[in-house]
Amino acid sequence: MKIDRIAVYRLPIDFGETRYTTGASGTAQASIDGTILRLDTDEGLVGWGEISPWGRSYLPEFAEGARAGIDVLAPALIGADPTDIAALHAVMDRHLDGHAYVKSGFDIAAHDLFGKSAGLPVYRLLGGLGSDRIPMNCAVYHGPFEEMAERIAAYRERPGYRIFSTKPGGEAVADIALYERLAGIRRSDEIFIADANRLWTLADALRVARAIEPLGFNLEQPCATYEACLRVRRATGATMTLDESVTDGDVLARLARDNAADIVHVKLSRIGGLAAARRFTAFCEIAGLSLSWASSGGTEIADMAALHAAAATPRAHLFGLWSCREFNTESYAQGAFEIVDGVTVPGTRAGLGIVPDEAALGQPIALFR
């Protein structure tokens, strides 16, 4: 099988009335600029991938950069065998150093094609079904306590939700007060995460971590750098998750050696896609670490890629999955996973298991043959 055509779509993904805020000093995200890839083959199969960064300043990835990288990589991939994932990555690495987020879109589409050609769901290609019930992680974006409590209550109206990722504002005194109030509404079977998304300085992170440690919060990515997070880790007994600073296998190995975290929250675009996800899962199983999965943002395509990574994670090592389409006002594909009682169940359809709505995607902005 050979790739003989690549189509690129630009897709504005709107959050409607939601203004997703990670902190008082951050910008409120009301939409994201998505890029969808369609890979056609000489055997008539089609694979779908996606690169939809969360704005321009959350991670070192942005939509215009993704499309510029696609212009470099797409011509080089015409004629490549999408079922030879290692060779596909070798071609991309020869033509573009780094920029894992750009490569992740092609990697996801290639896995979709590989699964369809084999008649298997993608998680089977990643090692098999490790978790048949995947718990969902709910994102409770920052705001006044009353608003955050309302968002938690709204999730609870759908039974089974137990993991709540709550975002601080970035000022230590106010954040301590916020988490003290949030702790007062946590139920005994629920997990509350204080997910700073790198927001705190080291001094503020230490102050908040020590203050809220008795409250039982999981602490996620308190500071911008790995080194600062490690200092917070060593100063508190709280369960620690690292997210944005986990960029590749070298950081993952260092994390295990330093005992820097208990949970690794992995965004597929950050590490380059599903081929890297398989390596991450194997390493974390050996190291005794738990994994939480997500895509930075996007449509059902990105969501299903993260689902397959989660489904291939052994249940003992799976912490949860965040749905990146949680705030989207529109649906862009059929067949995506549904959430029932706070969990989702992997399907058995071949490939990613979804059928994009090509009318919703509009006309391609670029074609490569």
Short mmCIF file of C-alpha atoms in Angstrom, two decimals:
data_model
loop_
_atom_site.label_atom_id
_atom_site.label_comp_id
_atom_site.label_asym_id
_atom_site.label_seq_id
_atom_site.Cartn_x
_atom_site.Cartn_y
_atom_site.Cartn_z
CA MET A 1 0.00 0.00 0.00
CA LYS A 2 1.25 3.47 -0.89
CA ILE A 3 0.10 6.98 -0.02
CA ASP A 4 -0.87 8.65 -3.28
CA ARG A 5 -2.75 11.75 -2.10
CA ILE A 6 -2.74 13.99 0.98
CA ALA A 7 -5.47 16.58 1.61
CA VAL A 8 -5.19 19.29 4.26
CA TYR A 9 -8.22 20.98 5.83
CA ARG A 10 -8.32 24.03 8.06
CA LEU A 11 -11.08 23.86 10.64
CA PRO A 12 -12.11 26.54 13.16
CA ILE A 13 -13.23 24.71 16.32
CA ASP A 14 -15.53 26.88 18.41
CA PHE A 15 -16.27 26.57 22.14
CA GLY A 16 -19.44 28.67 22.00
CA GLU A 17 -20.06 30.49 25.28
CA THR A 18 -17.20 28.72 27.07
CA ARG A 19 -14.09 30.78 27.81
CA TYR A 20 -11.62 28.19 29.05
CA THR A 21 -9.26 29.88 31.51
CA THR A 22 -6.27 28.20 33.13
CA GLY A 23 -5.34 31.14 35.33
CA ALA A 24 -5.77 34.84 35.99
CA SER A 25 -2.61 35.65 34.06
CA GLY A 26 -3.51 33.46 31.10
CA THR A 27 -5.76 34.06 28.14
CA ALA A 28 -9.27 32.63 27.96
CA GLN A 29 -9.55 30.17 25.08
CA ALA A 30 -12.83 30.42 23.14
CA SER A 31 -11.81 28.44 20.05
CA ILE A 32 -8.87 26.69 18.45
CA ASP A 33 -7.51 26.55 14.91
CA GLY A 34 -7.59 22.93 13.77
CA THR A 35 -5.80 21.17 10.91
CA ILE A 36 -7.13 17.86 9.57
CA LEU A 37 -5.16 15.46 7.37
CA ARG A 38 -6.65 12.95 4.94
CA LEU A 39 -4.26 10.33 3.55
CA ASP A 40 -5.51 8.38 0.48
CA THR A 41 -3.80 5.22 -0.74
CA ASP A 42 -3.50 3.36 -4.02
CA GLU A 43 -5.65 0.59 -2.51
CA GLY A 44 -8.59 2.91 -1.87
CA LEU A 45 -8.24 3.14 1.91
CA VAL A 46 -8.33 6.52 3.65
CA GLY A 47 -6.69 7.50 6.94
CA TRP A 48 -7.39 10.56 9.07
CA GLY A 49 -5.11 12.56 11.36
CA GLU A 50 -5.30 15.85 13.20
CA ILE A 51 -3.07 18.61 14.56
CA SER A 52 -5.08 21.10 16.65
CA PRO A 53 -2.83 22.99 19.10
CA TRP A 54 -4.39 24.72 22.09
CA GLY A 55 -3.71 28.25 20.85
CA ARG A 56 -0.21 29.62 20.28
CA SER A 57 1.17 30.00 23.80
CA TYR A 58 0.18 26.90 25.76
CA LEU A 59 2.77 24.54 24.24
CA PRO A 60 5.54 25.07 21.66
CA GLU A 61 3.12 24.23 18.86
CA PHE A 62 0.76 26.40 16.85
CA ALA A 63 -1.59 25.97 13.90
CA GLU A 64 0.34 28.06 11.39
CA GLY A 65 3.50 26.14 12.27
CA ALA A 66 1.67 22.84 11.83
CA ARG A 67 0.58 23.80 8.32
CA ALA A 68 4.06 25.03 7.42
CA GLY A 69 5.47 21.70 8.60
CA ILE A 70 2.88 19.81 6.59
CA ASP A 71 4.05 21.64 3.47
CA VAL A 72 7.52 20.23 4.12
CA LEU A 73 6.56 16.68 5.03
CA ALA A 74 3.59 15.87 2.79
CA PRO A 75 5.52 15.79 -0.53
CA ALA A 76 8.11 13.50 1.07
CA LEU A 77 5.42 11.03 2.18
CA ILE A 78 3.80 10.54 -1.22
CA GLY A 79 4.62 6.97 -2.19
CA ALA A 80 5.38 5.86 1.38
CA ASP A 81 3.82 2.73 2.88
CA PRO A 82 1.60 3.92 5.78
CA THR A 83 1.69 0.50 7.43
CA ASP A 84 5.46 0.77 7.97
CA ILE A 85 5.22 3.28 10.79
CA ALA A 86 8.93 3.23 11.66
CA ALA A 87 9.92 3.93 8.06
CA LEU A 88 7.33 6.72 7.88
CA HIS A 89 8.88 8.42 10.91
CA ALA A 90 12.35 7.96 9.45
CA VAL A 91 11.27 9.84 6.31
CA MET A 92 9.76 12.63 8.39
CA ASP A 93 12.89 12.89 10.56
CA ARG A 94 15.12 13.17 7.50
CA HIS A 95 13.09 16.08 6.16
CA LEU A 96 12.31 17.92 9.41
CA ASP A 97 14.22 17.82 12.67
CA GLY A 98 12.00 17.94 15.76
CA HIS A 99 8.49 19.44 15.49
CA ALA A 100 6.92 16.30 16.94
CA TYR A 101 3.47 17.88 16.94
CA VAL A 102 3.50 18.22 13.14
CA LYS A 103 4.52 14.58 12.74
CA SER A 104 1.81 13.41 15.14
CA GLY A 105 -0.93 14.17 12.58
CA PHE A 106 0.68 11.94 9.95
CA ASP A 107 1.41 9.26 12.58
CA ILE A 108 -2.27 9.14 13.65
CA ALA A 109 -3.47 8.95 10.04
CA ALA A 110 -0.99 6.17 9.29
CA HIS A 111 -2.21 4.16 12.29
CA ASP A 112 -5.79 4.66 11.09
CA LEU A 113 -4.79 3.27 7.69
CA PHE A 114 -2.80 0.40 9.19
CA GLY A 115 -5.75 -0.62 11.34
CA LYS A 116 -8.17 -0.50 8.43
CA SER A 117 -5.84 -2.55 6.24
CA ALA A 118 -5.57 -5.20 8.96
CA GLY A 119 -9.24 -5.03 9.98
CA LEU A 120 -8.21 -4.18 13.55
CA PRO A 121 -8.81 -1.27 15.95
CA VAL A 122 -5.71 0.84 16.50
CA TYR A 123 -5.29 -0.28 20.13
CA ARG A 124 -4.62 -3.79 18.82
CA LEU A 125 -1.67 -2.39 16.88
CA LEU A 126 -0.37 -0.76 20.06
CA GLY A 127 -0.15 -4.01 21.98
CA GLY A 128 -3.75 -5.05 22.54
CA LEU A 129 -6.64 -4.15 24.80
CA GLY A 130 -5.23 -3.30 28.21
CA SER A 131 -8.23 -1.40 29.59
CA ASP A 132 -11.82 -2.10 28.57
CA ARG A 133 -13.27 0.62 30.84
CA ILE A 134 -11.52 3.97 30.68
CA PRO A 135 -12.22 6.57 33.41
CA MET A 136 -12.72 10.16 32.25
CA ASN A 137 -10.84 13.14 33.65
CA CYS A 138 -13.04 16.27 33.86
CA ALA A 139 -11.43 19.69 33.30
CA VAL A 140 -12.78 22.33 35.69
CA TYR A 141 -11.34 25.56 34.30
CA HIS A 142 -10.51 28.46 36.58
CA GLY A 143 -13.03 30.94 37.89
CA PRO A 144 -14.68 32.02 41.13
CA PHE A 145 -15.30 29.15 43.55
CA GLU A 146 -19.07 29.28 42.96
CA GLU A 147 -18.63 28.82 39.21
CA MET A 148 -16.15 25.98 39.61
CA ALA A 149 -18.49 24.29 42.09
CA GLU A 150 -21.31 24.58 39.56
CA ARG A 151 -19.16 22.92 36.90
CA ILE A 152 -18.33 20.06 39.26
CA ALA A 153 -22.02 19.69 40.11
CA ALA A 154 -22.88 19.55 36.40
CA TYR A 155 -20.47 16.65 35.90
CA ARG A 156 -21.95 14.86 38.90
CA GLU A 157 -25.37 14.95 37.26
CA ARG A 158 -23.91 12.35 34.89
CA PRO A 159 -23.15 9.51 37.35
CA GLY A 160 -19.71 7.97 37.52
CA TYR A 161 -17.43 10.99 37.14
CA ARG A 162 -14.76 10.80 39.85
CA ILE A 163 -11.69 12.69 38.54
CA PHE A 164 -11.80 16.50 38.53
CA SER A 165 -8.85 18.53 37.25
CA THR A 166 -9.26 21.96 38.85
CA LYS A 167 -7.31 24.98 37.61
CA PRO A 168 -5.86 27.65 39.93
CA GLY A 169 -5.56 31.37 39.27
CA GLY A 170 -1.82 31.77 39.77
CA GLU A 171 -1.69 33.78 43.01
CA ALA A 172 -0.68 31.68 46.00
CA VAL A 173 -2.88 33.15 48.75
CA ALA A 174 -6.02 33.15 46.59
CA ASP A 175 -5.28 29.66 45.29
CA ILE A 176 -4.86 28.24 48.78
CA ALA A 177 -8.21 29.73 49.76
CA LEU A 178 -9.80 28.34 46.58
CA TYR A 179 -8.52 24.81 47.19
CA GLU A 180 -9.59 24.88 50.81
CA ARG A 181 -13.13 25.60 49.64
CA LEU A 182 -13.00 23.02 46.86
CA ALA A 183 -11.80 20.39 49.33
CA GLY A 184 -14.95 21.05 51.31
CA ILE A 185 -17.16 19.82 48.47
CA ARG A 186 -15.10 16.78 47.45
CA ARG A 187 -16.84 13.46 47.98
CA SER A 188 -15.04 10.53 49.53
CA ASP A 189 -14.79 8.55 46.27
CA GLU A 190 -13.57 11.49 44.15
CA ILE A 191 -10.08 12.56 43.06
CA PHE A 192 -9.42 16.30 42.92
CA ILE A 193 -6.35 17.50 41.01
CA ALA A 194 -4.69 20.88 41.49
CA ASP A 195 -3.52 21.29 37.90
CA ALA A 196 -1.46 24.46 37.60
CA ASN A 197 -0.47 24.01 33.94
CA ARG A 198 2.99 25.50 34.82
CA LEU A 199 1.35 28.60 36.27
CA TRP A 200 3.10 29.00 39.65
CA THR A 201 6.57 30.27 40.38
CA LEU A 202 8.67 27.89 42.43
CA ALA A 203 8.11 29.94 45.58
CA ASP A 204 4.33 30.03 45.09
CA ALA A 205 4.20 26.36 44.14
CA LEU A 206 6.01 25.39 47.34
CA ARG A 207 3.71 27.59 49.39
CA VAL A 208 0.54 26.16 47.83
CA ALA A 209 1.76 22.56 47.86
CA ARG A 210 2.60 22.65 51.56
CA ALA A 211 -0.69 24.34 52.42
CA ILE A 212 -2.96 21.97 50.49
CA GLU A 213 -1.08 18.71 51.11
CA PRO A 214 -3.37 17.79 54.03
CA LEU A 215 -6.39 18.36 51.79
CA GLY A 216 -5.55 15.34 49.62
CA PHE A 217 -5.22 16.98 46.20
CA ASN A 218 -3.15 15.44 43.44
CA LEU A 219 -0.65 18.08 42.29
CA GLU A 220 -0.09 18.46 38.54
CA GLN A 221 2.67 20.40 36.74
CA PRO A 222 3.02 23.16 39.34
CA CYS A 223 5.90 24.98 37.60
CA ALA A 224 7.18 25.58 34.08
CA THR A 225 10.39 23.53 34.28
CA TYR A 226 11.11 19.94 35.18
CA GLU A 227 13.71 21.03 37.72
CA ALA A 228 11.30 23.32 39.58
CA CYS A 229 8.60 20.61 39.62
CA LEU A 230 11.14 18.17 41.03
CA ARG A 231 11.92 20.55 43.91
CA VAL A 232 8.19 20.79 44.68
CA ARG A 233 7.90 17.01 44.51
CA ARG A 234 10.68 16.58 47.06
CA ALA A 235 9.07 19.11 49.39
CA THR A 236 5.62 17.53 49.58
CA GLY A 237 4.05 14.15 50.09
CA ALA A 238 1.28 14.82 47.57
CA THR A 239 0.70 12.57 44.59
CA MET A 240 2.41 14.32 41.67
CA THR A 241 1.60 14.35 37.94
CA LEU A 242 3.89 15.78 35.29
CA ASP A 243 2.33 16.95 32.03
CA GLU A 244 3.75 19.76 29.88
CA SER A 245 7.38 19.08 30.78
CA VAL A 246 7.20 15.47 29.57
CA THR A 247 8.34 15.94 25.99
CA ASP A 248 10.14 12.74 25.03
CA GLY A 249 11.60 9.46 26.18
CA ASP A 250 14.69 11.06 27.71
CA VAL A 251 12.53 13.14 30.08
CA LEU A 252 10.43 10.08 30.89
CA ALA A 253 13.52 8.07 31.83
CA ARG A 254 14.80 10.93 33.98
CA LEU A 255 11.39 11.23 35.65
CA ALA A 256 11.50 7.57 36.67
CA ARG A 257 15.09 7.80 37.90
CA ASP A 258 14.40 10.94 39.97
CA ASN A 259 11.04 9.67 41.29
CA ALA A 260 9.72 13.02 40.04
CA ALA A 261 6.07 11.93 39.62
CA ASP A 262 3.60 9.13 40.16
CA ILE A 263 1.46 9.86 37.08
CA VAL A 264 2.46 10.98 33.58
CA HIS A 265 -0.15 12.97 31.68
CA VAL A 266 0.68 12.53 27.99
CA LYS A 267 -0.54 14.68 25.12
CA LEU A 268 -0.10 12.79 21.86
CA SER A 269 1.03 15.83 19.87
CA ARG A 270 3.71 16.57 22.47
CA ILE A 271 5.45 13.22 21.93
CA GLY A 272 4.78 12.75 18.20
CA GLY A 273 1.78 10.44 18.04
CA LEU A 274 0.81 6.84 18.67
CA ALA A 275 4.13 5.16 17.86
CA ALA A 276 5.69 7.08 20.74
CA ALA A 277 2.63 6.35 22.90
CA ARG A 278 3.35 2.63 22.60
CA ARG A 279 6.91 3.17 23.86
CA PHE A 280 5.72 5.40 26.70
CA THR A 281 3.21 2.77 27.82
CA ALA A 282 5.79 0.00 27.85
CA PHE A 283 8.24 2.11 29.83
CA CYS A 284 5.67 3.24 32.39
CA GLU A 285 4.53 -0.34 32.93
CA ILE A 286 8.10 -1.36 33.70
CA ALA A 287 8.73 1.70 35.90
CA GLY A 288 5.46 1.35 37.81
CA LEU A 289 4.10 4.72 36.68
CA SER A 290 0.47 5.53 35.86
CA LEU A 291 -0.61 7.18 32.62
CA SER A 292 -3.24 9.74 31.77
CA TRP A 293 -3.94 10.46 28.09
CA ALA A 294 -5.20 13.40 26.03
CA SER A 295 -4.75 15.35 22.83
CA SER A 296 -4.00 19.06 23.15
CA GLY A 297 -7.34 19.88 21.56
CA GLY A 298 -9.44 19.22 18.50
CA THR A 299 -12.18 17.04 17.09
CA GLU A 300 -13.31 13.44 17.34
CA ILE A 301 -10.22 12.43 15.32
CA ALA A 302 -7.82 13.62 18.01
CA ASP A 303 -10.07 12.26 20.74
CA MET A 304 -10.16 8.78 19.23
CA ALA A 305 -6.37 8.70 18.89
CA ALA A 306 -6.04 9.41 22.63
CA LEU A 307 -8.71 6.80 23.37
CA HIS A 308 -6.72 4.09 21.59
CA ALA A 309 -3.58 5.03 23.54
CA ALA A 310 -5.60 4.72 26.76
CA ALA A 311 -7.20 1.44 25.69
CA ALA A 312 -3.75 -0.07 25.06
CA THR A 313 -2.59 0.91 28.57
CA PRO A 314 -2.77 -1.91 31.16
CA ARG A 315 -5.59 -1.16 33.59
CA ALA A 316 -3.27 -1.14 36.59
CA HIS A 317 -1.34 1.74 35.01
CA LEU A 318 -4.23 3.77 33.54
CA PHE A 319 -5.23 6.88 35.49
CA GLY A 320 -7.66 8.43 32.99
CA LEU A 321 -8.50 10.10 29.70
CA TRP A 322 -9.47 13.69 28.95
CA SER A 323 -11.85 14.33 26.04
CA CYS A 324 -10.48 17.24 24.03
CA ARG A 325 -13.86 17.79 22.30
CA GLU A 326 -15.56 18.36 25.64
CA PHE A 327 -16.20 22.05 24.96
CA ASN A 328 -16.74 21.93 21.17
CA THR A 329 -20.06 23.27 19.93
CA GLU A 330 -20.03 21.10 16.78
CA SER A 331 -19.47 17.45 15.95
CA TYR A 332 -17.14 16.70 13.05
CA ALA A 333 -17.29 12.90 12.78
CA GLN A 334 -19.47 9.89 13.45
CA GLY A 335 -18.49 6.89 15.55
CA ALA A 336 -16.54 8.62 18.32
CA PHE A 337 -16.63 7.16 21.81
CA GLU A 338 -19.49 7.86 24.15
CA ILE A 339 -19.17 8.42 27.89
CA VAL A 340 -21.50 6.43 30.14
CA ASP A 341 -21.30 6.57 33.94
CA GLY A 342 -18.01 8.45 33.81
CA VAL A 343 -16.20 5.88 31.66
CA THR A 344 -15.88 5.03 28.00
CA VAL A 345 -15.55 1.61 26.43
CA PRO A 346 -13.26 1.02 23.43
CA GLY A 347 -15.00 -0.16 20.28
CA THR A 348 -13.99 -2.85 17.83
CA ARG A 349 -14.19 -0.92 14.54
CA ALA A 350 -11.07 -0.99 12.39
CA GLY A 351 -8.60 1.87 12.51
CA LEU A 352 -9.55 4.85 14.66
CA GLY A 353 -13.19 3.82 14.25
CA ILE A 354 -14.61 7.17 13.15
CA VAL A 355 -15.98 8.62 9.90
CA PRO A 356 -15.32 12.37 9.53
CA ASP A 357 -18.06 14.63 8.19
CA GLU A 358 -16.36 15.90 5.04
CA ALA A 359 -19.10 18.46 4.44
CA ALA A 360 -18.25 20.00 7.82
CA LEU A 361 -14.57 20.06 6.90
CA GLY A 362 -15.19 22.06 3.74
CA GLN A 363 -12.72 22.19 0.86
CA PRO A 364 -9.05 21.30 1.33
CA ILE A 365 -6.66 24.22 1.65
CA ALA A 366 -3.84 22.10 0.13
CA LEU A 367 -3.49 18.93 -1.93
CA PHE A 368 -0.37 16.82 -2.49
CA ARG A 369 -0.20 14.03 -5.05
#
